[in-house]
Coordinates of C-alpha atoms in Angstrom, one line a residue:
M890 CA 0.0 0.0 0.0
T891 CA 1.3 3.5 -0.9
V892 CA 1.8 5.8 2.0
I893 CA 2.8 9.5 1.5
L894 CA 4.8 11.4 4.2
S895 CA 4.4 15.1 4.5
P896 CA 4.8 17.9 7.1
A897 CA 2.0 18.3 9.6
A898 CA -0.2 21.3 9.1
V899 CA -2.6 23.2 11.4
Q900 CA -5.6 21.7 9.5
D901 CA -4.4 18.2 10.4
I902 CA -4.9 18.7 14.2
A903 CA -8.4 17.2 14.4
E904 CA -7.3 14.1 12.5
L905 CA -4.1 13.8 14.5
R906 CA -6.1 13.9 17.8
Q907 CA -8.3 11.1 16.4
L908 CA -5.2 9.1 15.4
Y909 CA -3.7 9.3 18.9
F910 CA -7.0 8.4 20.4
D911 CA -7.3 5.3 18.1
V912 CA -3.8 4.2 19.1
Y913 CA -3.7 5.0 22.8
G914 CA -7.3 5.7 23.8
H915 CA -7.6 8.1 26.8
G916 CA -4.3 7.0 28.2
Y917 CA -1.8 9.0 26.1
P918 CA 0.0 11.3 28.6
V919 CA 1.6 13.7 26.1
P920 CA -0.2 17.0 25.2
L921 CA 0.9 16.9 21.6
G922 CA -1.6 14.1 21.0
S923 CA -4.5 15.7 22.8
D924 CA -4.1 19.5 23.4
P925 CA -4.9 21.5 20.2
A926 CA -3.1 24.6 21.6
V927 CA 0.1 22.6 22.2
M928 CA -0.2 20.9 18.8
R929 CA -0.7 24.3 17.0
R930 CA 2.3 25.8 18.7
L931 CA 4.6 22.8 17.7
I932 CA 3.4 23.0 14.1
T933 CA 3.8 26.7 13.7
E934 CA 6.7 27.8 15.9
G935 CA 9.5 26.2 13.9
T936 CA 11.3 24.3 16.7
A937 CA 9.7 20.9 15.9
H938 CA 9.8 18.6 12.9
W939 CA 6.4 16.8 12.5
L940 CA 5.7 14.3 9.8
T941 CA 2.3 12.7 9.0
A942 CA 1.6 9.6 6.9
R943 CA -1.5 9.3 4.7
D944 CA -2.6 6.2 2.7
E945 CA -3.7 6.3 -0.9
S946 CA -7.2 7.3 0.1
G947 CA -5.9 10.3 2.0
H948 CA -6.6 8.9 5.5
L949 CA -4.1 10.0 8.2
V950 CA -2.5 6.7 9.4
G951 CA 0.8 7.8 11.1
S952 CA 2.6 10.6 12.9
A953 CA 6.0 11.3 14.4
V954 CA 7.6 14.4 15.9
V955 CA 11.0 15.6 16.9
Q956 CA 10.9 18.4 19.4
T957 CA 14.2 20.4 19.5
D958 CA 15.9 22.6 22.0
P959 CA 18.1 24.8 19.8
A960 CA 20.1 26.3 22.7
G961 CA 21.0 22.8 23.9
R962 CA 21.5 21.4 20.4
I963 CA 19.3 18.4 21.4
G964 CA 16.1 16.9 20.2
K965 CA 13.5 14.3 21.4
L966 CA 11.6 11.8 19.3
V967 CA 8.0 11.8 20.5
G968 CA 4.5 11.0 19.4
L969 CA 5.3 8.1 17.2
A970 CA 1.9 6.6 16.3
V971 CA 0.7 4.2 13.5
H972 CA -3.0 3.4 13.1
P973 CA -3.7 -0.2 14.2
G974 CA -4.9 -1.1 10.7
H975 CA -1.5 -0.1 9.2
R976 CA 0.9 -1.9 11.5
G977 CA 3.3 -4.6 10.4
G978 CA 4.4 -3.0 7.2
G979 CA 7.4 -1.0 8.4
L980 CA 5.6 2.4 8.6
A981 CA 6.8 3.1 12.1
S982 CA 10.4 2.6 11.1
R983 CA 10.0 4.7 7.9
L984 CA 8.4 7.6 9.8
T985 CA 11.0 7.5 12.5
G986 CA 13.9 7.5 10.0
A987 CA 12.4 10.3 7.9
V988 CA 11.6 12.7 10.8
C989 CA 15.0 12.0 12.5
D990 CA 16.9 12.5 9.2
E991 CA 15.1 15.8 8.6
A992 CA 16.0 17.0 12.1
F993 CA 19.6 16.1 11.9
G994 CA 19.8 17.5 8.3
T995 CA 19.6 21.0 9.7
G996 CA 23.0 20.6 11.3
A997 CA 21.6 22.1 14.5
L998 CA 21.6 19.0 16.7
D999 CA 24.3 17.1 18.4
S1000 CA 22.0 14.3 19.6
M1001 CA 18.4 13.2 19.9
Y1002 CA 16.8 11.0 22.4
A1003 CA 13.7 8.9 22.8
T1004 CA 11.9 7.4 25.8
V1005 CA 10.4 4.1 24.6
R1006 CA 7.7 2.0 26.2
V1007 CA 8.8 -1.5 27.0
V1008 CA 5.4 -3.2 27.1
T1009 CA 6.6 -4.9 23.9
E1010 CA 10.0 -5.1 22.1
G1011 CA 8.6 -3.6 18.9
P1012 CA 9.3 0.1 19.7
Q1013 CA 12.8 -0.7 20.8
H1014 CA 13.6 -2.4 17.5
V1015 CA 12.2 0.6 15.6
V1016 CA 14.5 3.1 17.2
V1017 CA 17.6 0.8 17.0
R1018 CA 17.0 0.3 13.3
N1019 CA 17.2 4.0 12.9
G1020 CA 20.5 4.5 14.6
F1021 CA 19.5 4.9 18.3
R1022 CA 21.6 3.4 21.0
P1023 CA 20.4 2.2 24.4
L1024 CA 21.2 4.4 27.4
G1025 CA 19.2 2.9 30.3
L1026 CA 16.0 1.9 31.9
M1027 CA 13.6 4.0 34.0
P1028 CA 11.2 1.8 36.0
N1029 CA 7.6 3.2 36.8
A1030 CA 8.4 6.3 34.8
V1031 CA 5.0 7.0 33.3
E1032 CA 1.3 6.3 33.7
V1033 CA -0.1 5.1 30.3
E1034 CA -2.1 1.8 30.6
G1035 CA -1.2 1.5 34.2
C1036 CA 2.3 2.2 35.6
E1037 CA 4.9 1.6 32.9
S1038 CA 8.7 1.6 32.6
L1039 CA 10.5 3.4 29.8
A1040 CA 13.8 2.8 28.1
L1041 CA 16.1 5.7 27.1
F1042 CA 17.8 5.7 23.7
A1043 CA 19.8 8.3 21.8
R1044 CA 21.1 8.9 18.3
Y1045 CA 24.2 11.1 17.7
A1046 CA 25.4 13.4 14.9
D1047 CA 28.7 12.3 13.4
G1048 CA 31.8 12.9 15.5
V1049 CA 29.9 14.0 18.6
L1050 CA 31.0 11.1 20.9
E1051 CA 34.6 11.6 19.9
R1052 CA 34.5 15.1 21.5
R1053 CA 33.4 14.0 25.0
A1054 CA 35.1 15.5 28.1
P1055 CA 36.6 12.7 30.2
V1056 CA 35.3 12.1 33.7
E1057 CA 37.9 11.2 36.3
R1058 CA 35.7 9.5 39.0
V1059 CA 32.2 8.7 39.8
P1060 CA 30.3 7.3 42.9
E1061 CA 30.9 3.5 43.1
R1062 CA 27.1 2.8 42.7
L1063 CA 27.4 4.0 39.1
A1064 CA 29.9 1.3 38.1
G1065 CA 27.3 -1.1 36.8
L1066 CA 25.5 1.5 34.7
L1067 CA 28.7 2.7 33.1
S1068 CA 29.8 -0.9 32.4
A1069 CA 26.4 -1.4 30.6
A1070 CA 27.0 1.8 28.6
S1071 CA 30.5 0.8 27.6
A1072 CA 29.1 -2.3 26.0
G1073 CA 25.8 -0.8 24.6
I1074 CA 27.1 2.5 23.2
G1075 CA 30.8 1.8 22.7
V1076 CA 31.9 4.6 25.1
D1077 CA 35.0 3.7 27.1
Y1078 CA 34.6 4.3 30.9
A1079 CA 37.5 1.9 31.8
Q1080 CA 39.6 4.9 33.0
T1081 CA 36.9 6.4 35.2
G1082 CA 37.6 5.8 38.8
H1083 CA 35.1 5.0 41.6
V1084 CA 34.5 6.8 44.9
A1085 CA 33.2 4.9 47.9
P1086 CA 29.8 6.0 49.1
S1087 CA 29.5 8.7 51.7
P1088 CA 27.4 8.4 54.9
P1089 CA 23.7 9.1 54.3
P1090 CA 22.8 12.8 54.9
R1091 CA 20.9 13.4 58.1
P1092 CA 17.2 14.2 57.6
Q1093 CA 16.3 17.8 58.3
G1094 CA 14.0 18.4 61.3
G1095 CA 10.4 19.6 61.2
A1096 CA 7.2 17.7 60.3
E1097 CA 6.6 19.6 57.1
P1098 CA 9.9 21.1 55.9
I1099 CA 8.8 21.3 52.2
E1100 CA 6.3 23.7 50.7
L1101 CA 5.1 23.0 47.1
I1102 CA 4.0 26.0 45.0
A1103 CA 2.2 25.0 41.8
A1104 CA 1.7 28.4 40.0
P1105 CA 3.3 27.9 36.6
A1106 CA 3.7 31.6 35.5
F1107 CA 5.1 32.6 38.8
V1108 CA 7.4 29.6 39.0
R1109 CA 8.9 30.3 35.5
R1110 CA 9.5 34.0 36.4
R1111 CA 11.1 33.0 39.6
F1112 CA 13.2 30.3 37.8
L1113 CA 14.6 32.9 35.4
E1114 CA 15.4 35.2 38.3
R1115 CA 17.3 32.5 40.2
F1116 CA 19.0 31.2 37.0
P1117 CA 19.6 34.2 34.8
D1118 CA 22.5 32.4 33.0
A1119 CA 21.1 30.0 30.4
G1120 CA 24.1 27.7 31.1
D1121 CA 22.7 27.0 34.6
R1122 CA 19.3 25.9 33.3
F1123 CA 20.1 22.6 31.6
F1124 CA 17.3 20.2 31.4
P1125 CA 16.3 20.0 27.7
L1126 CA 12.6 20.2 26.7
H1127 CA 11.5 20.6 30.3
S1128 CA 10.1 23.8 31.8
P1129 CA 9.3 24.0 35.6
N1130 CA 5.7 24.5 36.6
A1131 CA 6.2 24.0 40.4
V1132 CA 8.8 24.8 43.0
L1133 CA 9.5 22.9 46.2
V1134 CA 10.8 25.2 48.9
A1135 CA 12.6 24.4 52.2
A1136 CA 10.8 26.0 55.1
D1137 CA 14.1 27.6 56.2
G1138 CA 14.8 29.0 52.7
G1139 CA 17.8 26.7 52.3
F1140 CA 16.9 25.7 48.8
E1141 CA 14.4 26.0 46.0
A1142 CA 13.9 22.9 43.8
Y1143 CA 12.2 23.6 40.5
A1144 CA 10.1 20.8 39.0
D1145 CA 8.2 19.8 35.9
L1146 CA 5.3 18.1 37.7
D1147 CA 2.9 16.0 35.6
P1148 CA 0.2 14.4 37.7
V1149 CA -1.5 12.9 34.5
A1150 CA 1.7 10.9 33.7
G1151 CA 2.4 10.4 37.4
S1152 CA 5.9 11.8 37.0
C1153 CA 8.1 14.7 38.2
A1154 CA 11.4 15.9 36.7
L1155 CA 13.6 17.9 39.1
V1156 CA 14.8 20.5 36.7
A1157 CA 17.1 22.5 38.9
V1158 CA 18.0 23.3 42.5
H1159 CA 19.0 26.7 43.8
P1160 CA 21.7 27.5 45.0
R1161 CA 23.1 24.1 43.8
P1162 CA 21.8 20.5 43.5
A1163 CA 23.6 19.3 46.7
A1164 CA 21.7 21.8 48.7
V1165 CA 18.8 19.3 49.0
S1166 CA 21.0 17.1 51.2
G1167 CA 19.0 15.8 54.1
A1168 CA 15.7 17.0 52.6
L1169 CA 15.1 14.6 49.7
E1170 CA 12.9 12.3 51.7
A1171 CA 10.5 15.1 52.6
L1172 CA 10.7 16.5 49.1
M1173 CA 9.6 13.1 47.7
T1174 CA 6.7 13.0 50.1
A1175 CA 5.6 16.4 48.8
V1176 CA 5.9 15.2 45.2
T1177 CA 4.0 12.0 45.9
R1178 CA 1.2 14.0 47.5
A1179 CA 1.0 16.2 44.4
G1180 CA 0.3 13.1 42.3
A1181 CA 3.7 12.0 41.0
D1182 CA 4.8 8.5 42.0
Y1183 CA 8.1 8.8 40.0
A1184 CA 10.8 11.5 40.2
E1185 CA 14.0 11.9 38.2
A1186 CA 17.0 14.2 38.3
L1187 CA 19.4 14.9 35.5
L1188 CA 22.9 15.6 36.9
P1189 CA 26.4 16.0 35.4
L1190 CA 28.3 12.8 35.6
A1191 CA 31.3 14.8 36.9
D1192 CA 29.3 16.4 39.8
T1193 CA 30.2 13.8 42.4
E1194 CA 28.9 15.8 45.3
A1195 CA 25.4 16.1 43.9
L1196 CA 25.3 12.5 42.8
E1197 CA 26.3 11.2 46.2
V1198 CA 23.5 13.3 47.8
F1199 CA 20.8 11.9 45.6
L1200 CA 22.2 8.3 45.7
A1201 CA 22.2 8.4 49.5
S1202 CA 18.6 9.5 49.5
G1203 CA 17.1 6.6 47.6
F1204 CA 17.6 7.7 44.0
V1205 CA 18.9 4.9 41.8
P1206 CA 21.1 5.4 38.7
S1207 CA 18.9 4.6 35.7
A1208 CA 20.5 5.9 32.6
V1209 CA 23.7 7.6 31.4
Y1210 CA 23.7 10.1 28.5
P1211 CA 27.2 10.5 27.1
A1212 CA 28.0 13.8 25.2
M1213 CA 24.6 15.3 26.2
R1214 CA 25.7 18.9 26.6
R1215 CA 28.0 21.0 24.5
V1216 CA 30.1 23.5 26.4
R1217 CA 32.3 25.3 23.9
D1218 CA 34.1 22.6 21.9
R1219 CA 33.6 19.7 24.4
L1220 CA 30.6 17.6 25.2
H1221 CA 29.7 16.5 28.7
D1222 CA 28.1 13.3 30.1
Y1223 CA 25.0 13.4 32.2
V1224 CA 23.2 10.7 34.3
V1225 CA 19.6 10.1 35.1
L1226 CA 18.8 9.2 38.7
S1227 CA 15.2 8.1 39.5
R1228 CA 13.1 7.1 42.4
T1229 CA 9.6 5.6 42.5
S1230 CA 7.2 5.2 45.4
R1231 CA 5.4 2.3 43.7
Q1232 CA 6.4 -1.3 43.8
I1233 CA 8.5 -2.2 40.7
D1234 CA 7.1 -5.1 38.7
F1235 CA 9.1 -6.3 35.7
R1236 CA 7.0 -9.3 34.9
T1237 CA 5.2 -7.5 32.1
T1238 CA 8.2 -5.7 30.8
A1239 CA 9.7 -6.8 27.4
V1240 CA 13.4 -6.0 27.8
S1241 CA 15.3 -6.6 24.5
P1242 CA 18.8 -8.1 24.7
L1243 CA 20.3 -4.6 24.2
L1244 CA 18.6 -3.4 27.4
Q1245 CA 19.4 -6.5 29.5
P1246 CA 22.7 -5.1 30.8
Y1247 CA 20.9 -1.9 32.0
L1248 CA 18.2 -4.0 33.7
R1249 CA 20.9 -6.0 35.6
A1250 CA 22.7 -2.7 36.5
Y1251 CA 19.5 -1.2 37.8
L1252 CA 18.6 -4.3 39.9
S1253 CA 22.1 -4.3 41.4
A1254 CA 22.0 -0.6 42.2
W1255 CA 18.4 -0.9 43.6
T1256 CA 19.5 -3.8 45.8
A1257 CA 22.5 -1.9 47.1
T1258 CA 20.2 1.0 47.9
Y1259 CA 17.2 -0.7 49.5
L1260 CA 18.3 -4.0 50.9
P1261 CA 20.5 -4.3 54.0
R1262 CA 24.0 -5.7 53.4
H1263 CA 23.3 -8.8 55.5
E1264 CA 20.3 -9.6 53.4
V1265 CA 22.3 -9.3 50.1
S1266 CA 25.1 -11.5 51.4
R1267 CA 22.9 -14.5 52.2

């Protein structure tokens, strides 16, 4: 069957919403498949690449989007959808390849990432066939059809990985994740040393030490005041809509809170990430009460102090993103740490062979975090 790919237009929005409903029902947690205002903005503002697929009768049967962060030179593959009646013919792979090639063809991106559902292996194979490499596994990351885990993949422009800045040492609990990345991505972490874990930070006193302010316009203004330098606001394609404040004013943690998806991204902490030491337990309680069972933090792999604070407070290393951020002529590695308040259940997770090393690394790190040493040694 002949299928024609073309850029999405504003007049396609109604059909696109119907397509996402046909594919995901009411469970799709991304606004680009349901919110007409967000869809119009993506189509018209020029920072996204959006391709649609129509069959020979003119029916819209597929969609794929690459959102970009021009300042960060990074993109994200989102919204891949193929109508149930047109699956099995390679359309998902064709759409993915076309929209990614278009985005990289501008020369404005160093890398592009995708968070892939792992309810089946199919989506994992689609991105791998189009040049994406596995970076990690994030359990309980999103609410779609129940609580689901996601896998992180990335595709790089030519020569990007060769310009990585070396990392001298990392916390010992990251060793398994970096070993998986060395095999899965081909990045050599053999020369990166390990630091023994520090004692857990003492919890701060007070019954309710964290206040959550969910006022998006105010939070964004405050965020820009606290971080006037764009170089201090690195969390691509996330904008904070809430701030978690210590009662004593010791820190402000800016978050992209999404109760629909049941997730929270900790975008930045003022004055520095390690300032949340001793308060992360209370912070997670506030996040959970706000409707997010999953939280993640994106930290520089070289920021040992911040990494140790989060690791000592129950966050688990989930994914590593080599060469994620360009600073002048070098590219720097980042790591995703995550924490979930729900029981993790991998029985319905389809983890492809490429992701198996990351699953083992996560399980090892989770065990070291949450099981007493005498239980592990039995």
